[in-house]
Structures are given as structure tokens and as C-alpha cells.
mmCIF file of C-alpha atoms in Angstrom:
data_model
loop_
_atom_site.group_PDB
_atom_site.id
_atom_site.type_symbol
_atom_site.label_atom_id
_atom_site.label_comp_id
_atom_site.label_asym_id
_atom_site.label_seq_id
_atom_site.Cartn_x
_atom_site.Cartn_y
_atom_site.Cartn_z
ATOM 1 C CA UNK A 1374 254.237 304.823 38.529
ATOM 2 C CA UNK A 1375 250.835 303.420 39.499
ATOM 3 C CA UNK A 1376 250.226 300.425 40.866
ATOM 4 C CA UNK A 1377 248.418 298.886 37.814
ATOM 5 C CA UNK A 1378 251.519 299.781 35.472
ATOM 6 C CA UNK A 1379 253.972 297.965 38.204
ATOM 7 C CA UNK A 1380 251.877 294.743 37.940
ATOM 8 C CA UNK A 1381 251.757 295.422 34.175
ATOM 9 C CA UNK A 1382 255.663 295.291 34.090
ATOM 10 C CA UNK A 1383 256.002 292.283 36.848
ATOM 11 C CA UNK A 1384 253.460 290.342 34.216
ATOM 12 C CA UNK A 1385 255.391 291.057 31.419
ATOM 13 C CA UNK A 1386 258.686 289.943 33.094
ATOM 14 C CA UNK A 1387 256.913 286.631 33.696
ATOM 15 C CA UNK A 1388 255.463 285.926 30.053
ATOM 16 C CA UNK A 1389 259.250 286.297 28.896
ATOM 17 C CA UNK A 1390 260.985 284.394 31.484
ATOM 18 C CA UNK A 1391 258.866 282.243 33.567
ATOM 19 C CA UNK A 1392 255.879 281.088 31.411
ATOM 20 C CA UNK A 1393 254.526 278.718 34.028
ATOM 21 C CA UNK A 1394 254.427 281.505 36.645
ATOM 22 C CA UNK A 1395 252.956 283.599 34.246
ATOM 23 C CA UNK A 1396 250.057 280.667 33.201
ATOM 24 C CA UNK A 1397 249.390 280.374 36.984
ATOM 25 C CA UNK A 1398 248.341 283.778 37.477
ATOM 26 C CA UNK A 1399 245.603 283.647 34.577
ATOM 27 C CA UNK A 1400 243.732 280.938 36.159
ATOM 28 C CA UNK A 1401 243.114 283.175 38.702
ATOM 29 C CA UNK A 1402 240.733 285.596 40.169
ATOM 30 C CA UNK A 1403 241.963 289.145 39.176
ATOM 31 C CA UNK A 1404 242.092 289.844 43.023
ATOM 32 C CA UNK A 1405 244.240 287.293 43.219
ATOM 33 C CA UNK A 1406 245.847 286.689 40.360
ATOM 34 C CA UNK A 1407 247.629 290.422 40.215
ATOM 35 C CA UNK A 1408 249.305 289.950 43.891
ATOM 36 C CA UNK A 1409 250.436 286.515 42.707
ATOM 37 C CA UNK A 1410 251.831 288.432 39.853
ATOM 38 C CA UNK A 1411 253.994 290.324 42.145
ATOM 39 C CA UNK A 1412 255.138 287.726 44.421
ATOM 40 C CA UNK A 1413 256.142 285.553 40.845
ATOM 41 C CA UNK A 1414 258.132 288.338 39.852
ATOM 42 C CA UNK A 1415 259.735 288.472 42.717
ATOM 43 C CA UNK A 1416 260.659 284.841 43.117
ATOM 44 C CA UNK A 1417 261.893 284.782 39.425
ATOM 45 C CA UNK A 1418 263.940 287.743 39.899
ATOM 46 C CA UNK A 1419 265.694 286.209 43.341
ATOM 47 C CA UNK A 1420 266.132 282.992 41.535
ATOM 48 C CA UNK A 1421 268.120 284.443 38.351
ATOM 49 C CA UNK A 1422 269.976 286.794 41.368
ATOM 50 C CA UNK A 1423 270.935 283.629 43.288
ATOM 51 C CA UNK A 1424 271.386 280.881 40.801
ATOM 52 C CA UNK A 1425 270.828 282.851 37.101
ATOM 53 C CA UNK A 1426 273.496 283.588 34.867
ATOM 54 C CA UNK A 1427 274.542 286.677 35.673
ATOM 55 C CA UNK A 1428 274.814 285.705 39.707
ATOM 56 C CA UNK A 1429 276.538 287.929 41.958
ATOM 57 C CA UNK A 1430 278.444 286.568 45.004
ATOM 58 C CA UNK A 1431 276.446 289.257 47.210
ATOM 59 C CA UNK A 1432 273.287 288.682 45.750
ATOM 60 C CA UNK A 1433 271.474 287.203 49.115
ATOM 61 C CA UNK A 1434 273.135 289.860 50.716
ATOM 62 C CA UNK A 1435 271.093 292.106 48.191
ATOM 63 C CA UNK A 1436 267.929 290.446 48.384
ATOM 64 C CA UNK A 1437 267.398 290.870 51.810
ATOM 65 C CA UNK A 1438 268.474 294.424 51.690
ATOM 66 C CA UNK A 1439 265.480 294.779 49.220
ATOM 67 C CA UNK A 1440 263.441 292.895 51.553
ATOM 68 C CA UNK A 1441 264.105 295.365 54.424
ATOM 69 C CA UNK A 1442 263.022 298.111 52.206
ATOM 70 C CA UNK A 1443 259.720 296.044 50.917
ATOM 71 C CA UNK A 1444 258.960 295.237 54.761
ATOM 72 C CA UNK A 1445 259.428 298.864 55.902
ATOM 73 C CA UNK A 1446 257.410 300.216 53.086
ATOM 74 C CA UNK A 1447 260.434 302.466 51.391
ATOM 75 C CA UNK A 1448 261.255 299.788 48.502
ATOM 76 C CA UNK A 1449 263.766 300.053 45.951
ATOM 77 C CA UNK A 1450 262.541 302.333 42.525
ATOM 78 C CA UNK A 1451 261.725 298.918 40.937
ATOM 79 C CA UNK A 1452 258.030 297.443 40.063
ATOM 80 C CA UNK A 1453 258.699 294.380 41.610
ATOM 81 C CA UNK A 1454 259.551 296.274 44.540
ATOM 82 C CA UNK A 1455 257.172 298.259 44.728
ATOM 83 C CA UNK A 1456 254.176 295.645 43.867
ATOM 84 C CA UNK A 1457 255.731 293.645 46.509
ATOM 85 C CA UNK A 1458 255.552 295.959 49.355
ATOM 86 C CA UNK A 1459 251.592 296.730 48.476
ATOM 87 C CA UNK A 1460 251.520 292.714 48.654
ATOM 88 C CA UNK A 1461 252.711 292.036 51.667
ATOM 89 C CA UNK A 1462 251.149 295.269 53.449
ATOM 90 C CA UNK A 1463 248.056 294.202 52.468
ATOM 91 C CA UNK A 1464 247.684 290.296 53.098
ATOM 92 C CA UNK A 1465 250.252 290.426 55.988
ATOM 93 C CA UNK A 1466 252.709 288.275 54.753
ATOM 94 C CA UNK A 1467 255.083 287.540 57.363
ATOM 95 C CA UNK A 1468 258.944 288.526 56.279
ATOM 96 C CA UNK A 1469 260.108 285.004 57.159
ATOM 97 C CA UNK A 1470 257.897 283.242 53.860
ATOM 98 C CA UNK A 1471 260.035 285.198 51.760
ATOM 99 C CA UNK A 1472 263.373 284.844 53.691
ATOM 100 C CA UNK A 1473 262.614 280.510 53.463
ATOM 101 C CA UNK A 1474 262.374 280.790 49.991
ATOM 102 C CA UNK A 1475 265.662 283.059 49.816
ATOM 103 C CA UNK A 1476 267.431 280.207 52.125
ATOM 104 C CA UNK A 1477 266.050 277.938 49.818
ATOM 105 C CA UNK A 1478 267.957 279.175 46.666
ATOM 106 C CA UNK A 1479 270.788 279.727 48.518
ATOM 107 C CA UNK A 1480 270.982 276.200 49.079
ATOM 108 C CA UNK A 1481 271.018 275.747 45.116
ATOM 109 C CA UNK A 1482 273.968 278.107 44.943
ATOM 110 C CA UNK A 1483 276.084 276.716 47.538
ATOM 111 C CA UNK A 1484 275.615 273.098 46.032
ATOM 112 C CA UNK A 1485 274.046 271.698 49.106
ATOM 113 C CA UNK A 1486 273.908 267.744 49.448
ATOM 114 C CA UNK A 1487 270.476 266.029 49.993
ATOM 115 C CA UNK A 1488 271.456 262.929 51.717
ATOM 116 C CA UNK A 1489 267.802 261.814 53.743
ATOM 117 C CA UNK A 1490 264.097 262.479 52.396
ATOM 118 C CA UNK A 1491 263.732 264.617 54.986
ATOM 119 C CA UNK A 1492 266.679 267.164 53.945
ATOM 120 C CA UNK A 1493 264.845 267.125 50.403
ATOM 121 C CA UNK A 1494 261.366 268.088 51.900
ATOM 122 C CA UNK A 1495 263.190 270.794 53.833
ATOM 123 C CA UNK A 1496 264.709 271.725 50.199
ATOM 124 C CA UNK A 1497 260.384 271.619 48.809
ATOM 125 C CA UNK A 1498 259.570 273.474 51.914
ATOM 126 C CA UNK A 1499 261.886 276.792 50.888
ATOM 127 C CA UNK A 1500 261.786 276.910 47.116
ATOM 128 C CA UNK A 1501 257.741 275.385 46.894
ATOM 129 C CA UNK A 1502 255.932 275.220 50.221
ATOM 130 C CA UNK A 1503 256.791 279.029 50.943
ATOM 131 C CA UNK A 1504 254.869 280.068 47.139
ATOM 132 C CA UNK A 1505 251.765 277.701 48.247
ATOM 133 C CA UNK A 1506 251.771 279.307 51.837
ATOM 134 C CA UNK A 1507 251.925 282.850 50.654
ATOM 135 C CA UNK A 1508 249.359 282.075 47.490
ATOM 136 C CA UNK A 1509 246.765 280.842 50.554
ATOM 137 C CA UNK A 1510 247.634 284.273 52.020
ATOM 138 C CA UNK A 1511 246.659 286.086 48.851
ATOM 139 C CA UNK A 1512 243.188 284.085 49.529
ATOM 140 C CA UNK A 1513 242.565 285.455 52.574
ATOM 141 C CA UNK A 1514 243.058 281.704 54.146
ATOM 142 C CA UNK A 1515 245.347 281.649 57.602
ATOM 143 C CA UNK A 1516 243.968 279.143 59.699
ATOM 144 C CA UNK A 1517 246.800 276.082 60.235
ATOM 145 C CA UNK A 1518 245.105 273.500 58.153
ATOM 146 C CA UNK A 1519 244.596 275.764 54.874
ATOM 147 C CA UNK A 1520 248.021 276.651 54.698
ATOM 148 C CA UNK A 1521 249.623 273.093 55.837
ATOM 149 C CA UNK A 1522 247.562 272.031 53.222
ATOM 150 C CA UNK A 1523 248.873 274.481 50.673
ATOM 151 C CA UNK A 1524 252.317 274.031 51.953
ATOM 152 C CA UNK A 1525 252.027 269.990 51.158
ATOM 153 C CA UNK A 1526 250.990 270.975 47.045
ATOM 154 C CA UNK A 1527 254.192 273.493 47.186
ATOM 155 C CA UNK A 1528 255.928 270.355 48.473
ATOM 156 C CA UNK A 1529 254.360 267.918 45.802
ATOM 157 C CA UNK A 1530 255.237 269.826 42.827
ATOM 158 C CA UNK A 1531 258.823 270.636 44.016
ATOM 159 C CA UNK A 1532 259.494 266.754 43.802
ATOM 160 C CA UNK A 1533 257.773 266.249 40.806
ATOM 161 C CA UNK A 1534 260.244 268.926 39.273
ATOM 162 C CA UNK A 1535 262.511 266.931 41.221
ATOM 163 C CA UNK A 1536 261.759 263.481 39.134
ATOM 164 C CA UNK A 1537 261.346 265.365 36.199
ATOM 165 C CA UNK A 1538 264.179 266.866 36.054
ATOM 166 C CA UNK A 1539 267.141 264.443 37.229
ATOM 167 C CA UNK A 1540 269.417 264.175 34.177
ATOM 168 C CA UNK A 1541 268.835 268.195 33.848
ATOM 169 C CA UNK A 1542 270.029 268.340 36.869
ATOM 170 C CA UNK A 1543 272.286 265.753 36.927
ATOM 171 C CA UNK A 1544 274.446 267.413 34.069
ATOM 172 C CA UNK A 1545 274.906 270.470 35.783
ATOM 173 C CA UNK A 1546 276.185 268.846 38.788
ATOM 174 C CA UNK A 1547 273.080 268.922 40.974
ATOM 175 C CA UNK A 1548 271.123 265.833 42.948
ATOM 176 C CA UNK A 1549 268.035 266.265 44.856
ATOM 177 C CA UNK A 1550 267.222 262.445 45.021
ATOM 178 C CA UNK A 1551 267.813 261.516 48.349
ATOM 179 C CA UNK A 1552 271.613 260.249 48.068
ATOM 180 C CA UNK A 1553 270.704 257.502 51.089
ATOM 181 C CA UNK A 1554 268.001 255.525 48.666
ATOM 182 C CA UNK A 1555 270.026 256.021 45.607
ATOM 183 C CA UNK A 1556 272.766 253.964 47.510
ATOM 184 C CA UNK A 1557 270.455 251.752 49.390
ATOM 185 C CA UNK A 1558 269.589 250.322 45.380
ATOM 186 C CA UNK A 1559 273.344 250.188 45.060
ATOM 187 C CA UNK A 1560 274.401 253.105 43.494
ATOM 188 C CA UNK A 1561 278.043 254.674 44.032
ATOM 189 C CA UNK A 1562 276.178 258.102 43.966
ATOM 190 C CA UNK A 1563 279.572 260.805 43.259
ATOM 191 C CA UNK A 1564 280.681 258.293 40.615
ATOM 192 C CA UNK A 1565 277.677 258.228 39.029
ATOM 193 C CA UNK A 1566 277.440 261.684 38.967
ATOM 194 C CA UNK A 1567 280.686 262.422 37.242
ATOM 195 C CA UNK A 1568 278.517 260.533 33.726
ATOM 196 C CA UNK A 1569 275.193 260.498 34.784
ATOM 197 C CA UNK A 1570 273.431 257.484 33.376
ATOM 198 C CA UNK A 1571 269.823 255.488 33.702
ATOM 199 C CA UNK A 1572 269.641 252.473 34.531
ATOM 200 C CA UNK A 1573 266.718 250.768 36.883
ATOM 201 C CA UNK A 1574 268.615 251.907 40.226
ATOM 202 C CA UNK A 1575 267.854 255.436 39.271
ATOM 203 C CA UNK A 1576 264.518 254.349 37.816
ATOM 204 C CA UNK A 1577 263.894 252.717 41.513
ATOM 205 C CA UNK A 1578 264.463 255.819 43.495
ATOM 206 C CA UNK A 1579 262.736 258.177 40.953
ATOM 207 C CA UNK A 1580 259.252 255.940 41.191
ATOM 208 C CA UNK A 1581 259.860 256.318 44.894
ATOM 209 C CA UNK A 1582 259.963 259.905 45.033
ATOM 210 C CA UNK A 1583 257.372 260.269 42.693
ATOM 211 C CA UNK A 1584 255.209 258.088 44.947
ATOM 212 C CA UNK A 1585 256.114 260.694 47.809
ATOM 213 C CA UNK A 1586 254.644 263.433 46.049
ATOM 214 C CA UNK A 1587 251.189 261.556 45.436
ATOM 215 C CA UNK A 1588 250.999 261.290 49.479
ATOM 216 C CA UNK A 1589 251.085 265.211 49.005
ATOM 217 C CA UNK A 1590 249.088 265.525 46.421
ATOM 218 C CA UNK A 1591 246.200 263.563 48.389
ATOM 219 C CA UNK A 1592 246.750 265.806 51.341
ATOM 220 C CA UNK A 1593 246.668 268.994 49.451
ATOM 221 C CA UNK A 1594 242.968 268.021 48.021
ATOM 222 C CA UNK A 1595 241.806 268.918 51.512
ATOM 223 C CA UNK A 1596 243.350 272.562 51.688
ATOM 224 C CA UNK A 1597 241.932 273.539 48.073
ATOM 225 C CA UNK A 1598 237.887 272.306 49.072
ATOM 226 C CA UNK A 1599 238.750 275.514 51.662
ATOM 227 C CA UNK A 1600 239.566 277.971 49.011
ATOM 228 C CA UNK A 1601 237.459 280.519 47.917
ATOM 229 C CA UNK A 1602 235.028 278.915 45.005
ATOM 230 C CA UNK A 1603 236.473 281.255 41.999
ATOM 231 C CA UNK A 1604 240.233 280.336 42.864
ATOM 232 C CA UNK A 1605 239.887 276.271 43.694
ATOM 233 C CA UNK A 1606 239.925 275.717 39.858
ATOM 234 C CA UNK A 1607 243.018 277.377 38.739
ATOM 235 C CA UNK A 1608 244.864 275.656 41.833
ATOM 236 C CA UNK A 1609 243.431 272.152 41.139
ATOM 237 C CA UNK A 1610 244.815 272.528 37.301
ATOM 238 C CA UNK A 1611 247.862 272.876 38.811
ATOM 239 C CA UNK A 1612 247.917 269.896 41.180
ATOM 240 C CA UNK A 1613 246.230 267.872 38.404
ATOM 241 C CA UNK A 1614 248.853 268.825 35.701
ATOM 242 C CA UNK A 1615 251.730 268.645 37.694
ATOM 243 C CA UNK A 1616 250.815 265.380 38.830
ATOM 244 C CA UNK A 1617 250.060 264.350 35.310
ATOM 245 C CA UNK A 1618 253.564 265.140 35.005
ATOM 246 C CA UNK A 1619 254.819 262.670 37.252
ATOM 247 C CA UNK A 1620 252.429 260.209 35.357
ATOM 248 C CA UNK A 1621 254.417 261.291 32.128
ATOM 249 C CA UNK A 1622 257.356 260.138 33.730
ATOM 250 C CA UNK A 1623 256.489 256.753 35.261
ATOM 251 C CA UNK A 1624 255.334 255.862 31.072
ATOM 252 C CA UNK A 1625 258.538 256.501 30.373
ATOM 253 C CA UNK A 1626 259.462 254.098 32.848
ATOM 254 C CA UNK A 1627 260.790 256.179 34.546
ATOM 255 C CA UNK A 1628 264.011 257.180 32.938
ATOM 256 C CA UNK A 1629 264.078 261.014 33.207
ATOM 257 C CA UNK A 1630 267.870 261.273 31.667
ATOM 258 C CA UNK A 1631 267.125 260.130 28.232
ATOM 259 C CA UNK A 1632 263.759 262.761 28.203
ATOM 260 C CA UNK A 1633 262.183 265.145 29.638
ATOM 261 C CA UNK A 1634 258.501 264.743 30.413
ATOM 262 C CA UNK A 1635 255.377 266.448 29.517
ATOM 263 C CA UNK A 1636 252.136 266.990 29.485
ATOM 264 C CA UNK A 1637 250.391 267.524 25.597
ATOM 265 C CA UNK A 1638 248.466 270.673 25.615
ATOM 266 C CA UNK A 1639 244.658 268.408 24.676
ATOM 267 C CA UNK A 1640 245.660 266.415 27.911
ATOM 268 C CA UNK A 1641 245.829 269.940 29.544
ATOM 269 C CA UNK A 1642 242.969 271.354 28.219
ATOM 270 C CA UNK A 1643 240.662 267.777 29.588
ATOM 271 C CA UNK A 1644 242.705 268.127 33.254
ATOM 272 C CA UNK A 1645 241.468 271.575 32.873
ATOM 273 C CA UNK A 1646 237.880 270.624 32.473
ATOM 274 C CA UNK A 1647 238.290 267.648 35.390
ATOM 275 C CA UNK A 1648 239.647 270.296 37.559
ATOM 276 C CA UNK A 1649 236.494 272.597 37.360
ATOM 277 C CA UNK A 1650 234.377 269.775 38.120
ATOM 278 C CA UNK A 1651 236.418 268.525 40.944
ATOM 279 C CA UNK A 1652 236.692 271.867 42.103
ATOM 280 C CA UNK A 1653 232.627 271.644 43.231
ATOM 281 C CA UNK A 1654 232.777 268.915 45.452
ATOM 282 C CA UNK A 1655 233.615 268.915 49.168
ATOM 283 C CA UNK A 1656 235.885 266.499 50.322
ATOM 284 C CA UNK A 1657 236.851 265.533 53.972
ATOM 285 C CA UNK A 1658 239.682 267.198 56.019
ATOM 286 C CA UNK A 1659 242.540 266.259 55.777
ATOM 287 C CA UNK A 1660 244.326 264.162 59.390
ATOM 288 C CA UNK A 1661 247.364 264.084 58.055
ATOM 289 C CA UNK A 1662 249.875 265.862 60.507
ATOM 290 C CA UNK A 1663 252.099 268.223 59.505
ATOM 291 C CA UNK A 1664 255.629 267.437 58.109
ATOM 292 C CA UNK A 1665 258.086 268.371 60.800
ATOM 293 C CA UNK A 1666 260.288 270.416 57.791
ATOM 294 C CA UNK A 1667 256.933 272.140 56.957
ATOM 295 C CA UNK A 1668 256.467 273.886 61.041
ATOM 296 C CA UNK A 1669 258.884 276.513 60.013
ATOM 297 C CA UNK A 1670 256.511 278.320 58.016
ATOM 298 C CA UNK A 1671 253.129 277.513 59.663
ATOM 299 C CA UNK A 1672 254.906 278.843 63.230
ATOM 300 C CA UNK A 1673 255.443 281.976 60.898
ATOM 301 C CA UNK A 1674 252.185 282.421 60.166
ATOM 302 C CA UNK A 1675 250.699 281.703 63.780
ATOM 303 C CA UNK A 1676 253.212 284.087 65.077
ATOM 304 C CA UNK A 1677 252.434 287.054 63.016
ATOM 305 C CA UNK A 1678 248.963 286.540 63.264
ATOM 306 C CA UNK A 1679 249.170 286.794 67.076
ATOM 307 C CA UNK A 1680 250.720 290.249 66.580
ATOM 308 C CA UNK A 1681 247.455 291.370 65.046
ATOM 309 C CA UNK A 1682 244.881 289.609 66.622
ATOM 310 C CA UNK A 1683 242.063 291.910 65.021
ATOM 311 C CA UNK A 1684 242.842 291.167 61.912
ATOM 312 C CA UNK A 1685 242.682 287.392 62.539
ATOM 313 C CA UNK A 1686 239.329 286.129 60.705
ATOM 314 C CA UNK A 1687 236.787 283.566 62.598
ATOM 315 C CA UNK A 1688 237.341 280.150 62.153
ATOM 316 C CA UNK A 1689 235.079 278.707 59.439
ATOM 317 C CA UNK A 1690 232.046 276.899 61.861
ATOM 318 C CA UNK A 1691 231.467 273.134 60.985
ATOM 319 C CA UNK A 1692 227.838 272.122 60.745
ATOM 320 C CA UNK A 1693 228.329 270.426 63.909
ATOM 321 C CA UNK A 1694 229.511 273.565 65.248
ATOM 322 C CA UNK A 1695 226.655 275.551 64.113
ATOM 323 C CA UNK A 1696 224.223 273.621 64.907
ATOM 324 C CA UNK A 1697 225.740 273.604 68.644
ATOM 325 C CA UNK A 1698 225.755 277.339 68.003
ATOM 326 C CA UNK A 1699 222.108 277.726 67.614
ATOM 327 C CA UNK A 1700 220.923 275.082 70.460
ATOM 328 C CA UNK A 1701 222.956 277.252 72.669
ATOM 329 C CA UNK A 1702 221.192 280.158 71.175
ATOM 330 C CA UNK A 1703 217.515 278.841 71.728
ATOM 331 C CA UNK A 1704 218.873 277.609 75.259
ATOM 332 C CA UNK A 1705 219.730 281.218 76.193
ATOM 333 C CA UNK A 1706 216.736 283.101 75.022
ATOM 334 C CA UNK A 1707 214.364 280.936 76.534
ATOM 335 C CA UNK A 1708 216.146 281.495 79.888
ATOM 336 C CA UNK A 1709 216.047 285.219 79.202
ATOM 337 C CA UNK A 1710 212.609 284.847 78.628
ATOM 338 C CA UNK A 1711 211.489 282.629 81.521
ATOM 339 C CA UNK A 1712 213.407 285.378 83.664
ATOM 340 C CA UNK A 1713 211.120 288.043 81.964
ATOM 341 C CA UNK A 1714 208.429 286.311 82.932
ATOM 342 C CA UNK A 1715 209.394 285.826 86.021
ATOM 343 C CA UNK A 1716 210.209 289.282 86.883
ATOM 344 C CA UNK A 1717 206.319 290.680 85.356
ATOM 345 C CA UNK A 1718 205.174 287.678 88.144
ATOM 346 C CA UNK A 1719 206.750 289.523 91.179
#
């Protein structure tokens, strides 16, 4: 099977199962958008392994067998497989992206508690940062910044699903609110979850956490101005919508039990239109240092890249830089040619 009919297939499996996957891709550069295709299908298919209905008790074990095969090139007979290997092959993806997201869902399946902020940002980090990190692959952007940057909008959306989705969650058992504020505003958190219920405790925490994710937002602005042109307005809709989401949610004062927020497709279609207009301006880098949970997969990056140190592109010059560049370059040719002339003297 060619490679057009396995992204063909991987597409499909998104428009039935993971529509906002699916949406993602189309906003996007063909170039980029079919390799995002691939790595979606992927991530869908490990999460309905993992966590899905039909869950196996091996099926991490699985998923990094088929992620031995992908890496070595000899993949499963699957599309996804297969689309994958090209994927990684060709952007150099290092294996350990994947694997964070894996450890990620893992968590999920093993019911893992989120007592501090920090153990929920390590949560964002597997399950959202690792898609942002890998996407900024995809656009051919490596240098530490771009994908920090990237990893920070994987981070911002995971806790807006977060907010979102607490009495979804809730009902099935899960938390991802950080248990240590929801008891700081005086909540017996296990209790609580036994009949999950709103009241302005949970309302507290949720505005907090949503507040969190703004800081994120702001930081990833930075990474997208260093996107290729054609791709920074399909990744601003999403920042823009999925913050609109959290926006949804603070109007409803923030009770996400009762309801489940979202955005109207008109107020889509206008963030659409807002995000190709912010996508043209340049804004200012971004001095935010790098979440501690986040270094996993940066290091990742930096170390693979170091393996192949011809592949590594330039870093992009600043116009301070440049102009540096060419004083230098005036500096140097008249010395060459004062020693010319020096030389026809003698």
C-alpha cells in the first residue's frame, strides 16, 4: 500500500473517532498536515489501547513493541504503522516524544493521583506537550525556544481539557485538579469524589487552573511568530479556540459539573478570522524559562539532534545579529584588500 492510501486510512480513522484531531490537520499545510495525520492516528489508536474500551492489560507492553518496529523501520502491516515510521524517519523524531506520551496514558490507566500543580503539568507534559513538540518537528522548527514554546500550548490546552472536563471526569473516578488546592479551599477531596458536586470550592480551584493555562497561552504566542507563515494560522485557531474554551467556562461561573463548555461554531468561524490576522504580526520572544516538568522532552530533542549534527539547521540570525554579520564582513574585505594592496606595493 502506498504511502498516500496509508494517510488516506489514518485520516479516515480520525474523522470517525477523533474529530478535533482530524479538524487540526485541515488547517494545515498539506506538508504538514498529512504527517500530523499520522502521528494523530497514532495517538488516538494508543489512547483507545491504553484507556479505550476494549483495553488490554498488555497494551503498553504492545505499543512499544510497535514502536520498536516504527523506530527500526520494519513496522507492523498497519497504516498507522507504516505512516508513522515515514514520519519519524523523515523529521527525526526522537523515540522518547512518543514513549512520554505512552507514559502519559499509562498514568490514566493506572489511576494516578495529582496531588501538586507540578505533578499535573508533568501529566500536560506527556499526553499534550509531547503532540506540540513533535507538531514543531513536522515544521522543521528544533531550536530550544520553538519547541519550549510549543510544548507550553500542548501544556495550555491539556488544562483547559482539564477545567473543562471535571465532572466528566469526576464521574468516572478521575481528578486532575491539583488535590493540594482543592483542600487548601476546604474540600475533603476522596469524599467528594465518591458524589461529585459544585459548589464555589471547586469553582475556586477550576478559575485557578484556568488562570494557569493563560500564563501558557501567553508564552506559546512567542513559539508560533517562529513558525513557518502558512502553518501559524491553523495553530493560532487552536490556541485561540481552546482558550475561548476556558472563557466558556469561567461564564458559566465556573461550574464545569452541571455543563460542559463550548465554543458556538460563528464564535469559531470570527477566532478563525482573528487568528489569520494575528498570525502576521511579530511579537517579542518569549523570557519565560522553561517549566522544570517540560526539560524531559526539550533534553530529547537536544540530544538527538547532537547525534546528527548535519542535519541540525542554522539558527535563525536576529537583525542585530546580521547586521554584526555584515560589519564583520566589510571589516574583513577591506583588510583583504589593504593586504592586496600592499603586496602590488612591494
Amino acid at each position: 500500500m502506498s504511502r498516500d492510501e496509508d494517510i488516506a486510512i489514518c485520516r479516515r480513522l480520525l474523522r470517525g473517532g477523533s474529530k478535533t484531531f482530524f479538524a487540526a490537520s485541515k488547517v494545515l499545510p498539506r506538508v504538514v498536515g498529512d504527517p500530523a495525520i499520522a502521528l494523530y492516528a497514532f495517538c488516538r489508536e494508543a489512547d483507545d489501547a491504553i484507556d479505550g474500551p476494549g483495553r488490554r492489560v498488555d497494551a503498553i507492553e504492545v505499543l512499544h513493541e510497535r514502536l520498536d518496529r516504527i523506530y527500526a523501520d520494519r513496522p507492523e502491516d498497519r497504516p498507522v504503522d507504516r505512516a508513522l515510521a515515514g514520519v519519524v524517519a523523515q523529521f527525526a523524531i526522537p523515540r522518547a516524544l512518543p514513549e512520554a506520551l505512552l507514559e502519559g496514558l499509562a498514568w490514566d490507566a493506572q489511576g494516578r493521583r495529582y496531588e501538586t500543580l507540578s505533578d499535573v503539568l508533568a501529566y500536560a507534559v506527556r499526553v499534550a506537550g509531547t503532540v506540540g513538540v513533535m507538531m514543531s518537528l513536522l515544521m522543521h522548527r528544533r531550536a530550544p525556544e520553538t519547541i519550549g514554546r510549543a510544548c507550553d500550548l500542548g501544556i495550555a490546552m491539556q488544562l483547559t481539557n482539564i477545567a473543562r472536563d471535571v465532572g466528566e471526569d469526576a464521574r468516572a473516578g478521575r481528578l486532575y485538579l491539583p488535590r493540594q488546592w482543592l483542600r487548601e479551599a476546604g474540600l475533603d477531596v476522596d469524599t467528594w469524589l465518591v458524589a461529585p458536586y459544585f459548589d464555589d470550592r471547586v469553582g475556586r480551584v477550576t478559575a485557578r487552573l484556568l488562570a494557569m493555562a493563560d500564563v501558557f497561552y501567553a508564552r506559546a504566542a512567542a513559539g508560533i511568530a517562529d513558525l513557518p507563515l502558512t502553518c501559524r494560522p491553523g495553530i493560532n485557531a487552536a490556541r485561540l479556540i481552546y482558550a475561548e474554551i476556558g472563557r466558556e467556562v469561567a461564564r458559566a461561573e465556573f461550574d464545569s459539573l452541571s455543563q460542559r463548555a463550548f465554543v458556538s461554531m460563528p464564535r469559531k468561524l470570527q477566532l478563525l478570522g482573528k487568528a489569520a490576522v494575528v498570525s502576521l504580526a511579530q511579537s517579542q520572544p518569549s523570557l519565560a524559562p522553561l517549566r522544570p516538568e517540560a526539560r524531559i522532552l526539550i533534553d530529547a530533542v537536544i540530544a538527538a539532534d547532537a547525534q546528527r549534527p548535519h542535519a541540525i539547521a542554522r539558527p535563525r540570525r536576529t537583525l542585530q545579529d546580521r547586521a554584526l554579520w555584515v560589519i564583520d564582513l566589510f571589516e574583513r574585505l577591506e583588510r583583504r584588500d589593504q593586504l592586496s594592496r600592499s603586496g602590488r606595493a612591494s
